[in-house]
């Protein structure tokens, strides 16, 4: 399934993010509900192939037949004026979300889907997508962090040109778990994401949600930790996710005082 997540009461990114699972439908829906989650997993194999064809159609690029990713034609359908600037990053007008990767509870993920997910990944990269949304909390139970692991693996194994591969950007999010109460906890979380993805630097590091309303002291620690990640070169650009307008203005002002602009 591909789903564009929109939070009407929240700030939204300039580039829409579509989330993929192994289910065979396309929909825009708020992240709080998904009527397609009850679709039978027996249709998953045809579904992923349909997603690859769908993305190829959306972007106008060509994709190889199933099992022939090495023959992908790298041809973005958008032009340069449609490129989105996120700080120093230049990203495609549409991104790919990976919330479903590793999520057995909501999306029925199974490890035997990985080859088909990689086919989807290769197809959208060849079609010009170069920004991928993930999080350190994506993946359920023992599969926690699976989304980041798969994303790193697929980037490494992408069969196309090195120029395209080197221009792929990972935008991950660090969960505000109740035990992450010091800046060092966020730095450690960031290093964990780097290990799982196999990257030397995260293109866009974000706080997954705000704790300002229920744990304001933790919120300060989260900000400090994210700033430390930037200062240490672990992340290239800084952002936040699921912040309301008031919280967004506050964190933006604080980071400006540190000499850091939110992407």
Coordinates of N, CA and C in Angstrom, one line a residue, residues 48-57 60-75 115-116 118-127 158-160:
X48 N 3.0 -5.8 -4.6 CA 4.2 -5.1 -4.7 C 4.6 -4.8 -6.1
X49 N 4.4 -5.8 -7.0 CA 4.7 -5.6 -8.4 C 3.8 -4.5 -9.0
X50 N 2.6 -4.4 -8.5 CA 1.7 -3.4 -9.0 C 2.1 -2.0 -8.5
X51 N 2.7 -2.0 -7.3 CA 3.3 -0.7 -6.8 C 4.4 -0.2 -7.6
X52 N 5.3 -1.2 -8.0 CA 6.4 -0.8 -8.9 C 5.9 -0.2 -10.2
X53 N 4.9 -0.8 -10.8 CA 4.3 -0.3 -12.0 C 3.7 1.0 -11.8
X54 N 3.0 1.2 -10.7 CA 2.3 2.4 -10.3 C 3.3 3.6 -10.2
X55 N 4.4 3.4 -9.5 CA 5.4 4.4 -9.3 C 6.0 4.8 -10.7
X56 N 6.3 3.7 -11.5 CA 6.8 4.0 -12.8 C 5.9 4.9 -13.6
X57 N 4.6 4.6 -13.4 CA 3.6 5.5 -14.1 C 3.5 6.9 -13.6
X60 N 6.7 8.5 -14.7 CA 7.0 8.5 -16.1 C 8.3 7.7 -16.5
X61 N 8.9 7.1 -15.5 CA 10.1 6.4 -15.7 C 9.8 5.0 -16.1
X62 N 10.8 4.3 -16.6 CA 10.7 2.9 -17.0 C 11.2 2.0 -15.9
X63 N 10.5 0.8 -15.7 CA 11.1 -0.1 -14.8 C 11.2 -1.5 -15.5
X64 N 12.2 -2.2 -14.9 CA 12.4 -3.6 -15.5 C 11.4 -4.5 -15.1
X65 N 11.2 -5.6 -15.7 CA 10.3 -6.7 -15.3 C 10.8 -7.2 -13.9
X66 N 9.9 -7.9 -13.2 CA 10.2 -8.4 -11.9 C 11.4 -9.3 -12.0
X67 N 12.4 -9.1 -11.0 CA 13.6 -9.9 -11.0 C 14.7 -9.3 -11.9
X68 N 14.4 -8.2 -12.6 CA 15.4 -7.6 -13.5 C 15.8 -6.2 -13.1
X69 N 16.0 -5.9 -11.8 CA 16.2 -4.6 -11.4 C 17.5 -4.0 -12.0
X70 N 18.4 -4.8 -12.4 CA 19.7 -4.3 -13.0 C 19.4 -3.6 -14.3
X71 N 18.3 -3.8 -14.9 CA 18.0 -3.2 -16.2 C 17.1 -1.9 -16.0
X72 N 17.0 -1.4 -14.8 CA 16.2 -0.2 -14.6 C 16.8 1.0 -15.4
X73 N 15.9 1.7 -16.0 CA 16.3 2.9 -16.7 C 16.2 4.1 -15.8
X74 N 17.3 4.8 -15.5 CA 17.2 6.0 -14.6 C 16.8 7.2 -15.3
X75 N 15.6 7.6 -15.1 CA 15.0 8.7 -15.9 C 14.0 9.5 -15.0
X115 N 12.5 -9.0 -0.9 CA 12.9 -8.9 -2.3 C 12.0 -8.0 -3.1
X116 N 10.7 -8.1 -2.8 CA 9.7 -7.3 -3.5 C 9.8 -5.9 -3.1
X118 N 12.5 -4.4 -2.2 CA 13.7 -3.9 -2.9 C 13.4 -3.6 -4.3
X119 N 12.5 -4.4 -4.9 CA 12.1 -4.1 -6.3 C 11.4 -2.7 -6.4
X120 N 10.5 -2.5 -5.4 CA 9.8 -1.2 -5.3 C 10.9 0.0 -5.2
X121 N 11.8 -0.3 -4.2 CA 12.8 0.7 -4.0 C 13.6 1.0 -5.2
X122 N 14.1 0.0 -5.9 CA 14.9 0.2 -7.1 C 14.1 1.0 -8.2
X123 N 12.8 0.7 -8.3 CA 12.0 1.3 -9.3 C 11.8 2.8 -9.0
X124 N 11.5 3.2 -7.8 CA 11.3 4.6 -7.5 C 12.6 5.4 -7.6
X125 N 13.7 4.8 -7.2 CA 15.0 5.5 -7.3 C 15.3 5.8 -8.8
X126 N 15.1 4.7 -9.6 CA 15.3 4.9 -11.0 C 14.4 6.0 -11.6
X127 N 13.2 6.2 -11.0 CA 12.2 7.2 -11.5 C 12.5 8.5 -10.9
X158 N 21.6 -1.1 -4.5 CA 21.0 -0.5 -5.6 C 21.8 -0.8 -6.9
X159 N 21.3 -1.3 -7.9 CA 22.1 -1.8 -9.1 C 22.3 -0.7 -10.1
X160 N 21.9 0.5 -9.9 CA 22.1 1.6 -10.9 C 23.4 2.3 -10.7

